């Protein structure tokens, strides 16, 4: 059951006030928790985390847009967030609070200048799904069943101010200066701006749908330009269960492997043949049909990577580069992971960290067949993330580095590996891309 809301804070003052009220409630939870500990009461940190995670999720769900997208990104299991937060924030993937019927009708007229009955034969005002940027309604037109995505009002206009609201919390938590992380905030803001442009998503979906049509067991819905606008997007309605439900309930491993293979082939083709990929890989953006086909949804967050970055990055999958100190250093400098003015100690720290990460992350790229359900491989990924997070050296001002293009590529790989791990999937790896990479020496 999707909870509905009748009002949506759209002004800077209203949104800032919502943040302030939630901060006060979270602070009160801490005070009450610590007071109970002082008088000897038996209290649990998990209970405190549960309460605060609920408060923060309700805030982000009400604000929607950038705030809810941040919750969605944080929900990916990095091993850093407490379990309570990771589980609650995961609801941002497809179970956020939806707009009420009056708000839906008013928003539709505001965006397109017509009533839903003037555009569609039928239109269900109760949302089928609600996420961070918009919610999905079921409609019909000329005998076709359609999915209509309606963007939340005020979301696009509040991106910059929302990021500025949460930025101080991030800087305080990580302990770095704003100028060191500004390029990453800029990249995040650009991608969010893209996600709010449904005309761009329409173009992305149609283009990617065309070149991915040859991938076995994969479906990209047809999009309808004449029934879409800048903040309304219409596509085919495709029946299927959410990928997370499939992960939780499917017992046939061959079926899981088939879905995992379709996902791998889709991402592999996107990155290595087009240098353009779906950069929001969480289970909420996928369905599985009854005949075991993977449906890919939501092409708002699509990242294009420059050719030189692509070659620097994937040269690291070649043993001849990793085993050549000079070539490896050149790649790491090209990716802004090493810098020519680094001290000996700083270079040693980043070089050794990068080498260890490369050796782990590139394992699947060096195998013809790889079992992503390998618990040891998953633990290595988690442990390396925790080691970096716990090392205070990586919180110093000069530690915030790396090409901004890597942000969403890393996010895509983490999302891919995480889904394949949950599927316990054994996947065939097409390694021919390695031969096409122009080795940087």
XYZ file of C-alpha atoms in Angstrom:
441
model
C 0.000 0.000 0.000
C 1.504 3.320 -1.105
C 1.035 6.190 1.365
C -0.233 9.427 -0.171
C 0.442 13.074 0.634
C -1.796 16.067 -0.101
C 0.878 18.770 0.043
C 4.420 18.973 -1.275
C 6.852 21.630 0.053
C 8.222 23.391 -3.039
C 9.663 26.707 -1.787
C 13.169 26.982 -0.322
C 11.750 28.188 2.997
C 9.242 25.338 3.262
C 11.852 22.703 2.416
C 14.413 24.181 4.822
C 11.749 24.270 7.551
C 11.039 20.570 6.987
C 14.758 19.793 7.370
C 14.925 21.880 10.570
C 11.909 20.140 12.160
C 13.325 16.705 11.371
C 16.732 17.716 12.771
C 15.026 18.699 16.029
C 13.202 15.368 16.254
C 16.391 13.405 15.519
C 18.200 15.472 18.163
C 15.430 14.744 20.660
C 15.799 11.023 19.964
C 19.515 11.245 20.783
C 18.856 13.195 24.003
C 16.213 10.710 25.160
C 18.479 7.760 24.259
C 21.473 9.162 26.169
C 19.321 10.120 29.175
C 18.039 6.555 29.404
C 21.617 5.249 29.306
C 22.640 7.618 32.143
C 19.954 6.265 34.477
C 20.928 2.695 33.699
C 18.024 1.765 31.428
C 18.596 -1.014 28.934
C 18.547 0.747 25.563
C 19.621 -0.447 22.134
C 21.566 1.454 19.485
C 19.453 -0.406 16.932
C 16.294 1.153 18.413
C 17.817 4.622 18.087
C 18.891 3.934 14.515
C 15.407 2.616 13.670
C 13.734 5.778 14.963
C 16.139 8.169 13.275
C 16.128 6.229 9.999
C 12.322 6.490 9.968
C 12.459 10.247 10.644
C 15.011 10.847 7.875
C 13.210 8.667 5.360
C 9.890 10.404 6.013
C 11.598 13.760 5.482
C 13.236 12.683 2.231
C 10.037 11.035 1.043
C 8.084 14.253 1.617
C 10.708 16.472 -0.031
C 11.247 14.026 -2.914
C 13.712 14.936 -5.701
C 17.350 15.365 -4.700
C 16.718 14.497 -1.051
C 15.029 11.198 -1.878
C 17.608 10.411 -4.565
C 20.352 10.745 -1.942
C 18.480 8.242 0.234
C 18.213 5.920 -2.753
C 21.953 6.109 -3.424
C 22.819 5.576 0.240
C 20.566 2.515 0.397
C 23.060 0.501 -1.625
C 24.800 -1.785 0.823
C 28.266 -0.293 1.135
C 28.850 -1.726 4.593
C 29.105 1.835 5.950
C 25.500 2.722 6.809
C 23.938 1.009 9.828
C 21.517 -1.727 8.771
C 18.465 0.272 9.916
C 19.315 3.152 7.585
C 20.210 0.948 4.621
C 16.942 -0.994 4.896
C 14.742 2.074 5.376
C 16.425 4.112 2.622
C 16.029 1.178 0.223
C 12.304 2.001 0.201
C 13.239 5.068 -1.866
C 13.738 2.740 -4.828
C 10.023 2.258 -5.485
C 7.979 2.672 -2.287
C 8.094 6.394 -1.603
C 5.085 8.473 -0.571
C 2.817 9.264 -3.547
C 0.805 12.346 -4.457
C -2.911 12.274 -3.615
C -5.564 12.258 -6.368
C -6.313 16.037 -6.202
C -2.618 16.837 -6.356
C -2.162 14.422 -9.288
C -4.965 16.030 -11.286
C -3.774 19.571 -10.594
C -0.188 18.665 -11.468
C -1.212 16.998 -14.743
C -3.174 20.071 -15.874
C -0.303 22.346 -14.832
C 2.209 20.392 -16.918
C 0.231 19.698 -20.075
C -2.651 22.159 -20.008
C -5.266 19.414 -20.390
C -7.231 17.011 -18.232
C -6.161 13.364 -18.158
C -9.436 12.483 -19.923
C -8.491 14.789 -22.812
C -5.243 12.883 -23.398
C -5.970 9.250 -22.453
C -8.972 6.974 -22.745
C -8.564 5.945 -19.102
C -6.170 7.130 -16.384
C -5.825 5.692 -12.868
C -5.227 8.595 -10.492
C -3.827 6.302 -7.788
C -0.124 5.762 -8.416
C 1.116 2.247 -9.147
C 4.673 3.151 -8.096
C 6.301 6.162 -6.431
C 10.031 6.935 -6.391
C 12.369 9.898 -5.976
C 11.657 12.077 -9.034
C 8.155 11.021 -10.035
C 5.382 8.451 -9.774
C 3.857 6.052 -12.304
C 0.181 5.795 -13.280
C -1.606 3.242 -15.444
C -3.532 4.512 -18.479
C -4.970 3.312 -21.789
C -5.050 4.829 -25.265
C -6.375 3.261 -28.482
C -6.361 -0.194 -26.953
C -2.815 0.028 -25.550
C -2.026 -0.149 -21.838
C 0.444 2.574 -20.917
C 2.657 3.654 -18.046
C 2.565 7.402 -17.461
C 5.321 8.897 -15.318
C 4.381 12.180 -13.647
C 7.160 14.334 -12.196
C 6.663 15.737 -8.710
C 6.040 19.512 -8.716
C 8.988 21.678 -7.694
C 11.551 18.882 -7.928
C 13.520 20.304 -10.867
C 13.574 23.824 -9.400
C 14.833 22.690 -5.997
C 17.844 20.579 -7.037
C 20.491 23.216 -6.356
C 18.980 24.408 -3.066
C 18.393 20.837 -1.841
C 22.011 19.908 -2.472
C 23.104 23.003 -0.567
C 20.844 21.911 2.314
C 22.464 18.489 2.639
C 26.010 19.516 1.685
C 26.964 20.781 5.189
C 25.883 17.455 6.695
C 28.030 15.585 4.162
C 31.059 17.800 4.722
C 30.770 17.444 8.493
C 30.372 13.681 8.233
C 33.306 13.127 5.873
C 35.473 15.900 7.298
C 36.702 17.582 4.107
C 36.659 21.103 2.659
C 33.949 22.130 0.231
C 36.342 23.023 -2.591
C 37.752 19.492 -2.528
C 34.394 17.859 -3.223
C 32.672 20.547 -5.304
C 33.381 18.755 -8.635
C 31.532 15.708 -7.312
C 28.561 17.790 -6.190
C 28.577 19.423 -9.641
C 28.459 15.995 -11.317
C 25.626 14.883 -9.023
C 23.668 18.068 -9.765
C 24.137 17.641 -13.529
C 22.851 14.079 -13.468
C 19.863 15.029 -11.302
C 19.060 17.866 -13.694
C 19.127 15.312 -16.525
C 16.804 12.995 -14.583
C 14.248 15.791 -14.243
C 14.211 16.390 -18.008
C 11.720 13.840 -19.316
C 12.298 14.984 -22.895
C 15.909 13.870 -22.490
C 14.812 10.605 -20.870
C 12.466 10.010 -23.818
C 15.405 10.460 -26.213
C 17.654 8.213 -24.092
C 15.043 5.477 -23.847
C 14.326 5.453 -27.580
C 18.016 5.399 -28.547
C 19.081 2.769 -26.017
C 15.984 0.708 -26.794
C 17.003 0.647 -30.469
C 20.542 -0.660 -29.979
C 19.681 -3.023 -27.117
C 16.887 -4.800 -29.014
C 19.314 -7.548 -30.099
C 20.277 -8.458 -26.511
C 18.651 -11.792 -25.560
C 16.007 -11.823 -22.827
C 15.964 -8.034 -22.472
C 13.074 -5.608 -22.945
C 13.113 -1.808 -23.133
C 9.577 -0.358 -23.306
C 8.432 1.625 -26.346
C 8.139 5.345 -25.635
C 5.445 7.664 -27.037
C 6.656 11.146 -27.916
C 3.181 12.532 -28.734
C 1.928 11.543 -25.266
C 4.931 12.933 -23.424
C 6.157 16.370 -22.343
C 9.019 17.858 -20.332
C 7.570 16.537 -17.057
C 5.279 13.739 -18.298
C 6.609 10.571 -19.899
C 4.514 7.832 -21.515
C 5.653 4.326 -22.436
C 4.271 0.799 -22.798
C 2.979 -0.809 -19.624
C 4.781 -4.123 -19.202
C 3.536 -6.634 -16.656
C 6.238 -8.141 -14.495
C 7.334 -8.619 -10.912
C 9.861 -6.212 -9.350
C 13.405 -7.552 -9.596
C 13.734 -7.507 -5.796
C 10.657 -9.755 -5.500
C 12.190 -12.117 -8.071
C 15.435 -12.170 -6.073
C 13.544 -12.934 -2.858
C 11.230 -15.632 -4.213
C 12.828 -17.387 -7.211
C 14.285 -20.804 -6.324
C 15.478 -21.941 -9.763
C 19.128 -20.942 -10.141
C 19.085 -21.292 -13.925
C 16.314 -18.687 -14.056
C 18.364 -16.370 -11.850
C 21.420 -16.877 -14.071
C 19.357 -16.035 -17.145
C 18.185 -12.717 -15.683
C 21.680 -11.926 -14.428
C 23.174 -12.660 -17.840
C 20.692 -10.310 -19.520
C 21.667 -7.548 -17.085
C 25.391 -8.139 -17.604
C 25.023 -8.147 -21.394
C 23.030 -4.913 -21.260
C 25.596 -3.059 -19.148
C 28.540 -4.594 -21.006
C 27.139 -3.507 -24.386
C 26.308 -0.042 -23.064
C 29.759 0.662 -21.659
C 32.048 -1.061 -24.140
C 30.233 -0.486 -27.416
C 28.616 2.888 -26.767
C 30.476 4.420 -23.785
C 26.990 5.386 -22.603
C 25.214 3.528 -19.837
C 22.294 3.354 -17.410
C 23.824 4.794 -14.238
C 21.027 4.027 -11.763
C 21.269 0.267 -11.320
C 19.102 -0.633 -8.356
C 16.402 -3.353 -8.285
C 13.609 -0.758 -8.396
C 14.480 0.017 -12.022
C 13.924 -3.539 -13.287
C 11.052 -5.981 -13.751
C 11.045 -9.692 -14.585
C 8.309 -11.000 -16.896
C 6.570 -14.383 -16.615
C 8.635 -15.678 -19.546
C 11.883 -14.675 -17.791
C 12.839 -11.492 -19.584
C 14.455 -8.520 -17.849
C 12.628 -5.192 -18.314
C 14.814 -2.087 -18.007
C 13.111 1.082 -16.768
C 14.054 4.716 -16.120
C 16.603 6.214 -18.521
C 16.811 9.569 -16.782
C 20.258 8.919 -15.343
C 22.380 8.000 -18.369
C 26.093 8.765 -18.270
C 28.391 9.226 -21.259
C 32.104 8.734 -20.593
C 34.870 10.353 -22.671
C 37.021 8.085 -24.808
C 40.282 8.966 -23.014
C 38.729 8.247 -19.623
C 37.386 4.930 -20.947
C 40.868 3.870 -22.089
C 42.587 4.923 -18.870
C 39.977 3.131 -16.778
C 39.715 -0.158 -18.648
C 43.432 -0.372 -19.340
C 43.525 -1.335 -15.656
C 41.850 -4.631 -16.591
C 44.967 -5.603 -18.537
C 47.703 -7.496 -16.708
C 50.347 -5.885 -18.925
C 49.360 -2.505 -17.449
C 48.950 -3.562 -13.817
C 52.320 -5.350 -13.925
C 54.074 -2.357 -15.521
C 54.747 0.238 -12.796
C 55.227 3.129 -15.246
C 52.128 2.356 -17.309
C 50.016 1.819 -14.178
C 51.101 5.136 -12.691
C 50.293 6.908 -15.961
C 46.772 5.490 -15.882
C 46.274 6.452 -12.239
C 47.480 10.009 -12.951
C 45.142 10.144 -15.963
C 42.265 9.160 -13.661
C 43.349 11.807 -11.092
C 43.963 9.124 -8.501
C 47.653 9.954 -8.323
C 49.000 13.489 -8.710
C 52.417 14.626 -9.806
C 52.837 16.805 -6.693
C 52.018 14.007 -4.212
C 54.439 13.423 -1.375
C 56.125 10.026 -1.226
C 53.833 8.947 1.637
C 50.668 10.101 -0.126
C 51.630 8.459 -3.408
C 52.438 5.202 -1.622
C 49.077 5.189 0.177
C 47.011 5.860 -2.949
C 49.083 3.607 -5.181
C 48.760 0.614 -2.852
C 45.051 1.279 -2.260
C 44.385 1.570 -5.997
C 46.326 -1.591 -6.805
C 44.426 -3.583 -4.185
C 41.071 -2.262 -5.439
C 41.962 -2.962 -9.082
C 42.941 -6.531 -8.305
C 39.547 -7.147 -6.673
C 37.177 -5.183 -8.902
C 38.699 -6.463 -12.156
C 38.422 -10.155 -11.219
C 35.183 -10.671 -13.175
C 36.691 -8.935 -16.238
C 39.531 -11.464 -16.324
C 37.350 -14.584 -16.256
C 35.388 -16.315 -19.002
C 32.809 -17.411 -16.424
C 32.385 -15.760 -13.014
C 30.311 -16.670 -9.977
C 29.070 -13.375 -8.522
C 27.582 -15.294 -5.606
C 31.110 -15.934 -4.342
C 30.879 -14.810 -0.708
C 34.639 -14.207 -0.454
C 34.601 -11.860 -3.478
C 31.651 -9.943 -2.017
C 33.348 -9.692 1.379
C 36.532 -8.361 -0.236
C 34.547 -5.580 -1.931
C 32.816 -4.690 1.335
C 36.005 -4.804 3.404
C 37.921 -2.573 1.005
C 35.120 -0.007 1.182
C 35.170 -0.087 4.971
C 38.987 0.154 5.090
C 38.925 3.306 2.972
C 36.070 4.787 5.001
C 37.755 4.038 8.344
C 41.214 5.315 7.306
C 41.518 8.937 8.480
C 44.123 9.596 5.787
C 41.317 9.432 3.232
C 39.475 12.244 5.015
C 42.248 14.765 4.557
C 41.639 17.609 2.043
C 43.906 16.168 -0.673
C 42.281 12.747 -0.379
C 39.179 13.739 -2.343
C 40.324 12.884 -5.831
C 39.484 10.852 -8.893
C 37.878 11.790 -12.194
C 34.290 12.964 -11.815
C 33.416 10.583 -14.660
C 34.192 7.683 -12.334
C 31.408 8.545 -9.875
C 28.566 7.023 -11.849
C 30.671 4.308 -13.464
C 31.621 3.068 -9.993
C 27.996 3.368 -8.951
C 26.916 1.315 -11.984
C 29.459 -1.423 -11.266
C 28.522 -1.519 -7.591
C 24.837 -1.769 -8.508
C 25.575 -4.492 -11.082
C 27.758 -6.548 -8.741
C 25.276 -6.143 -5.886
C 22.319 -7.394 -7.956
C 24.318 -10.305 -9.381
C 25.461 -11.257 -5.874
C 21.861 -11.300 -4.636
C 20.942 -13.489 -7.617
C 23.902 -15.790 -6.803
C 24.422 -15.619 -10.569
C 27.106 -17.392 -12.567
C 27.739 -15.272 -15.647
C 29.550 -15.664 -18.961
C 31.924 -12.728 -19.486
C 32.569 -11.394 -22.983
C 36.226 -10.395 -22.657
C 36.696 -9.231 -26.231
C 36.392 -5.616 -25.107
C 39.857 -5.857 -23.539
C 41.426 -6.246 -26.980
C 39.705 -3.037 -28.141
C 40.974 -0.919 -25.262
C 43.717 1.403 -26.454
C 46.471 0.723 -23.969
C 47.978 3.856 -22.446
C 51.773 3.582 -22.153
